[in-house]
Amino acid sequence: MNPIVRSVSTPRVDVDSARMGRLAIASLHAELACDLKPGLVTPFDTGSHDDMDAGTFLRSLFALRHYFRAVASASARGDGFEVLRQHGIAAETAMLRATGGVNTHRGAIFSLGLLVASASAYRQSSSTTPTGEQVCEGVRQWAHALGAAPLDPHSPGQRARIRHDVAGVREQAAAGYPVLRTLALPTLRHAIAAGLSREAALCHTLMHLVAHVDDLNLLHRGGAEGLHWAREQATGFIDGGGAFAPGWRARLQTICNAFAARRLSPGGSADLLACSWFLLQQERA
Ligand SMILES: CC(C)(COP(=O)(O)OP(=O)(O)OC[C@H]1O[C@@H](n2cnc3c(N)ncnc32)[C@H](O[C@H]2O[C@H](COP(=O)(O)OP(=O)(O)OP(=O)(O)O)[C@@H](O)[C@H]2O)[C@@H]1O)[C@@H](O)C(=O)NCCC(=O)NCCS
Ligand SMILES: Nc1ncnc2[nH]cnc12
């Protein structure tokens, strides 16, 4: 964008950006607050983690309280991907400062940040509320920039992605998050429409994600065998009726215990769960 042309904020942009920012933080909190998440941190369990607990995630959320509003506002004003990326890098720094160097939300800063930016741009340009699927599709506008952006080939995710020849979070983003559009959103919508509680619907959706996502965190910690085992556990839970089945909590607790025993943690699936919740909630905003 021409540096002479300053981005102009208007009250409408500011109000909607603040709304999108609050929804994003609330969605990350909804994921954290959900119990019975195999290998993941909950208010009652640190899962497969020794370096973080719910307090670590809450400090991280607090550090991100301005970030999502900032990317929403930048996107609504028409700022390019590089501006969004700089906000993301600053958010990663704020997160690490708040957590004492623990990586709680690096992937969520990326994925939820892009979805917030997409939702904000759509709402600004069309003055209507997009569906969750339209928000996912909107991320494709940055596909080229995503492919050209600097990448750390030695990050856990990149090492896992290269070693196991799978797509990672950037490839998901450039394709408009197909796993959210075609799997997580329909699953979450159906569970809620069928009358499941928020927690049951989130657990049900998380297990569908674990069963299908090439989760780089599972690959990083458990390799191909660990990912395969995790998918088998999730598929077994789903085939047994998932959170619709009587006694689902006891069955899921057993799976949680098994994930922790193997030190496996589907952090990518947890991010995508929070993203799914945001995509649904912004439809009502
Ligand atoms: C694009 C970046 C994320 C960089 O990508 P890269 O692959 O280099 O970074 P990684 O962090 O290694 O992997 C990506 C993170 O994304 C999550 N994730 C994993 N698989 C998937 C998937 N299939 N789809 C979507 N998302 C996925 C995951 O993040 C979550 O897990 C982390 C916490 O779990 P934990 O097990 O504790 O992870 P570690 O501490 O790393 O391992 P241990 O040592 O404990 O075993 C946490 O990050 C969660 O969010 C992957 O980690 C991005 O960093 C980038 O380039 N950012 C620049 C800014 C930017 O462009 N922003 C956009 C603004 S709109
Ligand atoms: N609840 C959680 N536990 C562990 N890693 C995560 N990444 C995102 N949410 C997470």
Short mmCIF file of C-alpha atoms and ligand atoms in Angstrom, two decimals:
data_model
loop_
_atom_site.label_atom_id
_atom_site.label_comp_id
_atom_site.label_asym_id
_atom_site.label_seq_id
_atom_site.Cartn_x
_atom_site.Cartn_y
_atom_site.Cartn_z
CA MET A 1 0.00 0.00 0.00
CA ASN A 2 1.22 3.52 -0.80
CA PRO A 3 2.84 4.78 2.46
CA ILE A 4 1.33 8.23 1.79
CA VAL A 5 -2.15 6.76 1.92
CA ARG A 6 -2.81 6.23 5.59
CA SER A 7 -5.19 3.52 6.67
CA VAL A 8 -8.27 5.17 8.08
CA SER A 9 -10.06 3.84 11.12
CA THR A 10 -13.74 4.54 11.48
CA PRO A 11 -15.97 3.93 14.50
CA ARG A 12 -17.61 1.00 12.68
CA VAL A 13 -14.25 -0.63 11.97
CA ASP A 14 -13.12 -0.08 15.55
CA VAL A 15 -16.30 -1.52 17.06
CA ASP A 16 -16.31 -4.60 14.82
CA SER A 17 -12.58 -5.19 15.24
CA ALA A 18 -12.99 -5.12 19.02
CA ARG A 19 -15.90 -7.57 18.70
CA MET A 20 -13.82 -9.98 16.57
CA GLY A 21 -10.93 -9.67 19.02
CA ARG A 22 -13.13 -10.53 22.00
CA LEU A 23 -14.60 -13.51 20.15
CA ALA A 24 -11.13 -14.83 19.33
CA ILE A 25 -9.95 -14.65 22.95
CA ALA A 26 -13.24 -16.20 24.10
CA SER A 27 -12.74 -19.05 21.60
CA LEU A 28 -9.24 -19.82 22.86
CA HIS A 29 -10.66 -19.75 26.39
CA ALA A 30 -13.52 -22.08 25.42
CA GLU A 31 -10.95 -24.58 24.12
CA LEU A 32 -8.81 -24.31 27.26
CA ALA A 33 -11.83 -24.61 29.58
CA CYS A 34 -13.05 -27.79 27.90
CA ASP A 35 -12.30 -30.90 29.98
CA LEU A 36 -11.43 -34.39 28.70
CA LYS A 37 -9.06 -33.38 25.88
CA PRO A 38 -6.56 -36.23 25.32
CA GLY A 39 -2.99 -35.08 26.00
CA LEU A 40 -3.99 -31.41 26.20
CA VAL A 41 -4.09 -28.89 29.04
CA THR A 42 -7.45 -28.34 30.80
CA PRO A 43 -8.33 -26.56 34.06
CA PHE A 44 -8.07 -29.95 35.76
CA ASP A 45 -5.19 -31.65 33.96
CA THR A 46 -1.88 -30.79 32.31
CA GLY A 47 -2.22 -33.75 29.94
CA SER A 48 1.10 -34.68 28.33
CA HIS A 49 2.82 -31.46 29.42
CA ASP A 50 5.28 -30.75 32.21
CA ASP A 51 6.01 -27.16 31.15
CA MET A 52 2.55 -25.66 31.15
CA ASP A 53 -0.82 -25.68 32.88
CA ALA A 54 -4.10 -23.73 32.65
CA GLY A 55 -2.45 -20.74 34.31
CA THR A 56 0.19 -20.64 31.60
CA PHE A 57 -2.55 -20.56 28.95
CA LEU A 58 -4.48 -17.85 30.80
CA ARG A 59 -1.35 -15.67 30.95
CA SER A 60 -0.90 -16.30 27.24
CA LEU A 61 -4.52 -15.34 26.51
CA PHE A 62 -4.09 -12.10 28.47
CA ALA A 63 -0.95 -11.26 26.46
CA LEU A 64 -2.90 -11.73 23.22
CA ARG A 65 -5.84 -9.52 24.25
CA HIS A 66 -4.85 -6.70 21.82
CA TYR A 67 -3.43 -8.83 18.99
CA PHE A 68 -6.65 -10.20 17.49
CA ARG A 69 -8.31 -6.78 17.55
CA ALA A 70 -5.23 -5.33 15.84
CA VAL A 71 -5.25 -7.84 12.97
CA ALA A 72 -9.02 -7.41 12.57
CA SER A 73 -8.60 -3.67 12.32
CA ALA A 74 -5.62 -3.90 9.94
CA SER A 75 -7.48 -6.29 7.67
CA ALA A 76 -10.64 -4.16 7.66
CA ARG A 77 -8.51 -1.18 6.62
CA GLY A 78 -7.07 -3.18 3.72
CA ASP A 79 -3.54 -3.61 5.07
CA GLY A 80 -1.55 -6.38 3.34
CA PHE A 81 -0.34 -9.75 4.63
CA GLU A 82 3.05 -8.40 5.73
CA VAL A 83 1.35 -6.06 8.22
CA LEU A 84 -0.64 -9.02 9.58
CA ARG A 85 2.53 -11.10 9.80
CA GLN A 86 4.31 -8.41 11.80
CA HIS A 87 1.39 -8.30 14.23
CA GLY A 88 1.69 -12.09 14.51
CA ILE A 89 5.41 -11.98 15.23
CA ALA A 90 4.85 -9.32 17.90
CA ALA A 91 2.12 -11.48 19.40
CA GLU A 92 4.47 -14.48 19.54
CA THR A 93 6.96 -12.32 21.46
CA ALA A 94 4.26 -11.15 23.88
CA MET A 95 3.11 -14.73 24.37
CA LEU A 96 6.63 -15.97 25.16
CA ARG A 97 7.19 -13.09 27.59
CA ALA A 98 3.94 -13.90 29.40
CA THR A 99 4.62 -17.65 29.58
CA GLY A 100 8.29 -17.55 30.47
CA GLY A 101 9.27 -18.90 27.05
CA VAL A 102 6.65 -21.65 26.71
CA ASN A 103 4.97 -22.08 23.32
CA THR A 104 1.26 -22.13 24.18
CA HIS A 105 -0.43 -20.48 21.18
CA ARG A 106 2.09 -20.00 18.35
CA GLY A 107 -0.04 -21.99 15.93
CA ALA A 108 -3.24 -20.34 17.19
CA ILE A 109 -1.72 -16.88 16.73
CA PHE A 110 -1.21 -17.88 13.12
CA SER A 111 -4.44 -19.74 12.29
CA LEU A 112 -6.94 -17.82 14.42
CA GLY A 113 -5.21 -14.57 13.45
CA LEU A 114 -5.76 -15.32 9.75
CA LEU A 115 -9.39 -16.32 10.33
CA VAL A 116 -10.07 -13.16 12.35
CA ALA A 117 -8.48 -11.09 9.58
CA SER A 118 -10.58 -12.87 6.95
CA ALA A 119 -13.82 -12.40 8.90
CA SER A 120 -13.07 -8.75 9.51
CA ALA A 121 -12.25 -8.02 5.86
CA TYR A 122 -15.46 -9.79 4.74
CA ARG A 123 -17.67 -7.92 7.21
CA GLN A 124 -16.11 -4.61 6.22
CA SER A 125 -16.38 -5.13 2.46
CA SER A 126 -19.84 -6.66 2.29
CA SER A 127 -21.54 -5.28 5.44
CA THR A 128 -22.93 -8.76 6.00
CA THR A 129 -21.96 -11.62 8.28
CA PRO A 130 -20.09 -14.44 6.55
CA THR A 131 -20.61 -18.13 7.21
CA GLY A 132 -17.73 -19.95 8.86
CA GLU A 133 -17.01 -21.62 5.55
CA GLN A 134 -16.79 -18.24 3.77
CA VAL A 135 -14.34 -17.02 6.40
CA CYS A 136 -12.13 -20.07 5.76
CA GLU A 137 -12.29 -19.53 2.00
CA GLY A 138 -11.32 -15.89 2.54
CA VAL A 139 -7.91 -16.91 3.90
CA ARG A 140 -6.99 -18.07 0.40
CA GLN A 141 -6.50 -14.42 -0.60
CA TRP A 142 -3.13 -14.66 1.21
CA ALA A 143 -2.08 -18.00 -0.31
CA HIS A 144 0.78 -16.54 -2.37
CA ALA A 145 2.07 -14.37 0.48
CA LEU A 146 1.91 -17.36 2.82
CA GLY A 147 4.05 -19.41 0.47
CA ALA A 148 6.60 -16.61 0.11
CA ALA A 149 6.85 -15.72 3.83
CA PRO A 150 10.02 -16.61 5.78
CA LEU A 151 9.92 -20.04 7.41
CA ASP A 152 12.11 -21.66 10.05
CA PRO A 153 13.05 -25.05 8.53
CA HIS A 154 14.21 -26.22 11.96
CA SER A 155 10.96 -25.60 13.80
CA PRO A 156 9.29 -28.66 15.30
CA GLY A 157 6.47 -28.39 12.79
CA GLN A 158 8.72 -28.02 9.76
CA ARG A 159 11.01 -30.86 10.83
CA ALA A 160 7.97 -33.09 11.30
CA ARG A 161 6.39 -31.92 8.04
CA ILE A 162 9.53 -32.59 5.99
CA ARG A 163 10.39 -35.89 7.71
CA HIS A 164 6.90 -37.32 7.25
CA ASP A 165 6.07 -35.59 3.95
CA VAL A 166 2.78 -34.09 5.15
CA ALA A 167 1.14 -30.70 4.70
CA GLY A 168 1.40 -28.32 7.67
CA VAL A 169 -0.47 -25.36 9.03
CA ARG A 170 0.60 -23.03 6.23
CA GLU A 171 -0.64 -25.41 3.57
CA GLN A 172 -3.93 -25.69 5.45
CA ALA A 173 -4.20 -21.89 5.48
CA ALA A 174 -3.33 -21.45 1.80
CA ALA A 175 -6.07 -23.95 0.89
CA GLY A 176 -8.65 -22.12 3.01
CA TYR A 177 -8.62 -24.58 5.92
CA PRO A 178 -10.45 -27.46 4.21
CA VAL A 179 -10.40 -29.50 7.43
CA LEU A 180 -12.41 -26.75 9.12
CA ARG A 181 -14.82 -26.25 6.21
CA THR A 182 -15.55 -29.90 5.46
CA LEU A 183 -15.05 -31.64 8.81
CA ALA A 184 -14.89 -29.55 12.00
CA LEU A 185 -17.60 -26.99 11.25
CA PRO A 186 -20.24 -29.52 10.04
CA THR A 187 -19.44 -31.77 13.03
CA LEU A 188 -19.69 -28.94 15.55
CA ARG A 189 -22.88 -27.56 13.99
CA HIS A 190 -24.53 -31.00 14.05
CA ALA A 191 -23.52 -31.68 17.65
CA ILE A 192 -24.92 -28.35 18.87
CA ALA A 193 -28.10 -28.66 16.79
CA ALA A 194 -28.60 -32.14 18.24
CA GLY A 195 -28.62 -30.66 21.74
CA LEU A 196 -25.18 -31.63 23.06
CA SER A 197 -23.71 -29.30 25.70
CA ARG A 198 -20.90 -26.98 24.63
CA GLU A 199 -18.32 -29.21 26.28
CA ALA A 200 -19.71 -32.40 24.74
CA ALA A 201 -19.87 -30.77 21.30
CA LEU A 202 -16.28 -29.53 21.61
CA CYS A 203 -14.98 -32.93 22.76
CA HIS A 204 -16.88 -34.65 19.93
CA THR A 205 -15.41 -32.24 17.38
CA LEU A 206 -11.90 -32.49 18.82
CA MET A 207 -11.91 -36.26 18.40
CA HIS A 208 -12.99 -35.89 14.76
CA LEU A 209 -10.05 -33.52 14.26
CA VAL A 210 -7.58 -35.88 15.94
CA ALA A 211 -8.86 -38.70 13.73
CA HIS A 212 -8.20 -36.78 10.51
CA VAL A 213 -5.60 -33.98 10.94
CA ASP A 214 -1.89 -34.41 10.14
CA ASP A 215 -1.15 -32.92 13.55
CA LEU A 216 2.48 -31.80 13.49
CA ASN A 217 2.62 -31.93 17.29
CA LEU A 218 1.68 -35.61 17.31
CA LEU A 219 4.27 -36.27 14.59
CA HIS A 220 6.90 -34.22 16.46
CA ARG A 221 6.48 -36.18 19.67
CA GLY A 222 5.34 -39.59 18.49
CA GLY A 223 6.35 -39.93 14.86
CA ALA A 224 4.18 -41.75 12.31
CA GLU A 225 3.44 -44.50 14.84
CA GLY A 226 2.26 -41.98 17.41
CA LEU A 227 0.01 -40.21 14.91
CA HIS A 228 -1.43 -43.54 13.73
CA TRP A 229 -2.10 -44.67 17.30
CA ALA A 230 -3.78 -41.35 18.18
CA ARG A 231 -5.98 -41.57 15.08
CA GLU A 232 -6.98 -45.13 16.00
CA GLN A 233 -8.04 -44.01 19.49
CA ALA A 234 -10.07 -41.11 18.11
CA THR A 235 -11.68 -43.25 15.41
CA GLY A 236 -12.66 -45.86 17.98
CA PHE A 237 -14.30 -43.19 20.12
CA ILE A 238 -16.22 -41.82 17.13
CA ASP A 239 -17.28 -45.27 15.90
CA GLY A 240 -18.67 -45.90 19.40
CA GLY A 241 -20.98 -42.89 19.06
CA GLY A 242 -18.58 -40.24 20.29
CA ALA A 243 -20.11 -37.78 22.75
CA PHE A 244 -23.60 -38.94 21.76
CA ALA A 245 -23.06 -42.32 23.40
CA PRO A 246 -24.03 -42.99 27.06
CA GLY A 247 -20.90 -43.21 29.22
CA TRP A 248 -18.82 -41.19 26.73
CA ARG A 249 -17.03 -39.27 29.49
CA ALA A 250 -15.64 -42.44 31.08
CA ARG A 251 -14.51 -43.71 27.69
CA LEU A 252 -12.83 -40.42 26.86
CA GLN A 253 -11.13 -40.28 30.27
CA THR A 254 -9.57 -43.67 29.51
CA ILE A 255 -8.27 -42.28 26.20
CA CYS A 256 -6.93 -39.19 28.01
CA ASN A 257 -5.00 -41.43 30.39
CA ALA A 258 -3.52 -43.37 27.47
CA PHE A 259 -2.42 -40.21 25.63
CA ALA A 260 -0.72 -38.89 28.78
CA ALA A 261 1.02 -42.23 29.32
CA ARG A 262 2.47 -41.92 25.80
CA ARG A 263 3.21 -38.17 26.23
CA LEU A 264 1.25 -37.40 23.06
CA SER A 265 -0.41 -33.98 22.62
CA PRO A 266 -2.54 -32.93 19.59
CA GLY A 267 -1.79 -29.22 19.88
CA GLY A 268 -2.68 -28.57 16.26
CA SER A 269 -6.10 -30.13 16.69
CA ALA A 270 -6.63 -27.99 19.80
CA ASP A 271 -5.94 -24.85 17.76
CA LEU A 272 -8.36 -25.98 15.06
CA LEU A 273 -11.01 -26.64 17.71
CA ALA A 274 -10.71 -23.06 18.97
CA CYS A 275 -10.86 -21.85 15.36
CA SER A 276 -14.05 -23.88 14.79
CA TRP A 277 -15.69 -22.30 17.82
CA PHE A 278 -14.72 -18.82 16.63
CA LEU A 279 -16.10 -19.50 13.13
CA LEU A 280 -19.48 -20.46 14.55
CA GLN A 281 -19.63 -17.65 17.10
CA GLN A 282 -18.78 -14.94 14.56
CA GLU A 283 -21.85 -16.01 12.55
CA ARG A 284 -23.96 -14.74 15.44
CA ALA A 285 -21.93 -11.58 16.12
C1 LIG B 1 3.18 -20.62 10.40
C2 LIG B 1 3.82 -20.64 11.77
C3 LIG B 1 2.95 -21.42 12.72
C4 LIG B 1 5.21 -21.27 11.66
O1 LIG B 1 4.99 -22.62 11.21
P1 LIG B 1 6.02 -23.75 11.68
O2 LIG B 1 5.59 -25.05 11.15
O3 LIG B 1 7.39 -23.30 11.38
O4 LIG B 1 5.78 -23.72 13.28
P2 LIG B 1 5.38 -24.89 14.27
O5 LIG B 1 5.05 -24.18 15.56
O6 LIG B 1 6.43 -25.93 14.35
O7 LIG B 1 4.03 -25.67 13.75
C5 LIG B 1 2.89 -25.01 13.58
C6 LIG B 1 2.01 -24.96 14.88
O8 LIG B 1 0.66 -24.97 14.40
C7 LIG B 1 -0.12 -25.97 15.14
N1 LIG B 1 -0.36 -27.12 14.27
C8 LIG B 1 0.29 -28.29 14.22
N2 LIG B 1 -0.19 -29.10 13.25
C9 LIG B 1 -1.21 -28.41 12.69
C10 LIG B 1 -2.12 -28.71 11.61
N3 LIG B 1 -2.04 -29.87 10.94
N4 LIG B 1 -3.05 -27.78 11.30
C11 LIG B 1 -3.11 -26.60 12.00
N5 LIG B 1 -2.26 -26.25 13.03
C12 LIG B 1 -1.33 -27.16 13.34
C13 LIG B 1 0.69 -26.27 16.38
O9 LIG B 1 0.47 -25.21 17.32
C14 LIG B 1 -0.12 -25.59 18.61
O10 LIG B 1 0.77 -26.46 19.32
C15 LIG B 1 1.72 -25.69 20.10
C16 LIG B 1 1.66 -26.15 21.55
O11 LIG B 1 1.79 -27.56 21.60
P3 LIG B 1 3.14 -28.18 22.15
O12 LIG B 1 3.05 -29.68 22.00
O13 LIG B 1 3.44 -27.67 23.51
O14 LIG B 1 4.21 -27.64 21.10
P4 LIG B 1 5.76 -27.42 21.35
O15 LIG B 1 5.98 -26.67 22.63
O16 LIG B 1 6.25 -26.76 20.09
O17 LIG B 1 6.37 -28.89 21.43
P5 LIG B 1 6.98 -29.64 22.73
O18 LIG B 1 8.43 -29.20 22.83
O19 LIG B 1 6.18 -29.25 23.94
O20 LIG B 1 6.88 -31.10 22.40
C17 LIG B 1 1.24 -24.25 20.02
O21 LIG B 1 2.04 -23.56 19.09
C18 LIG B 1 -0.17 -24.40 19.52
O22 LIG B 1 -0.62 -23.23 18.88
C19 LIG B 1 2.11 -26.17 15.83
O23 LIG B 1 3.04 -25.94 16.87
C20 LIG B 1 3.90 -19.30 12.35
O24 LIG B 1 4.68 -19.40 13.55
C21 LIG B 1 4.52 -18.16 11.58
O25 LIG B 1 5.17 -18.23 10.56
N6 LIG B 1 4.23 -17.06 12.26
C22 LIG B 1 4.65 -15.72 11.82
C23 LIG B 1 3.48 -14.74 12.08
C24 LIG B 1 2.36 -14.92 11.08
O26 LIG B 1 2.58 -15.21 9.90
N7 LIG B 1 1.13 -14.70 11.57
C25 LIG B 1 -0.07 -14.58 10.77
C26 LIG B 1 -0.84 -13.38 11.29
S1 LIG B 1 -2.48 -13.28 10.74
N1 LIG B 2 -5.20 -26.95 25.67
C1 LIG B 2 -4.01 -27.13 25.05
N2 LIG B 2 -3.09 -27.99 25.55
C2 LIG B 2 -1.90 -28.18 24.92
N3 LIG B 2 -1.54 -27.56 23.79
C3 LIG B 2 -2.43 -26.71 23.27
N4 LIG B 2 -2.36 -25.94 22.17
C4 LIG B 2 -3.50 -25.26 22.08
N5 LIG B 2 -4.34 -25.55 23.11
C5 LIG B 2 -3.69 -26.45 23.85
#
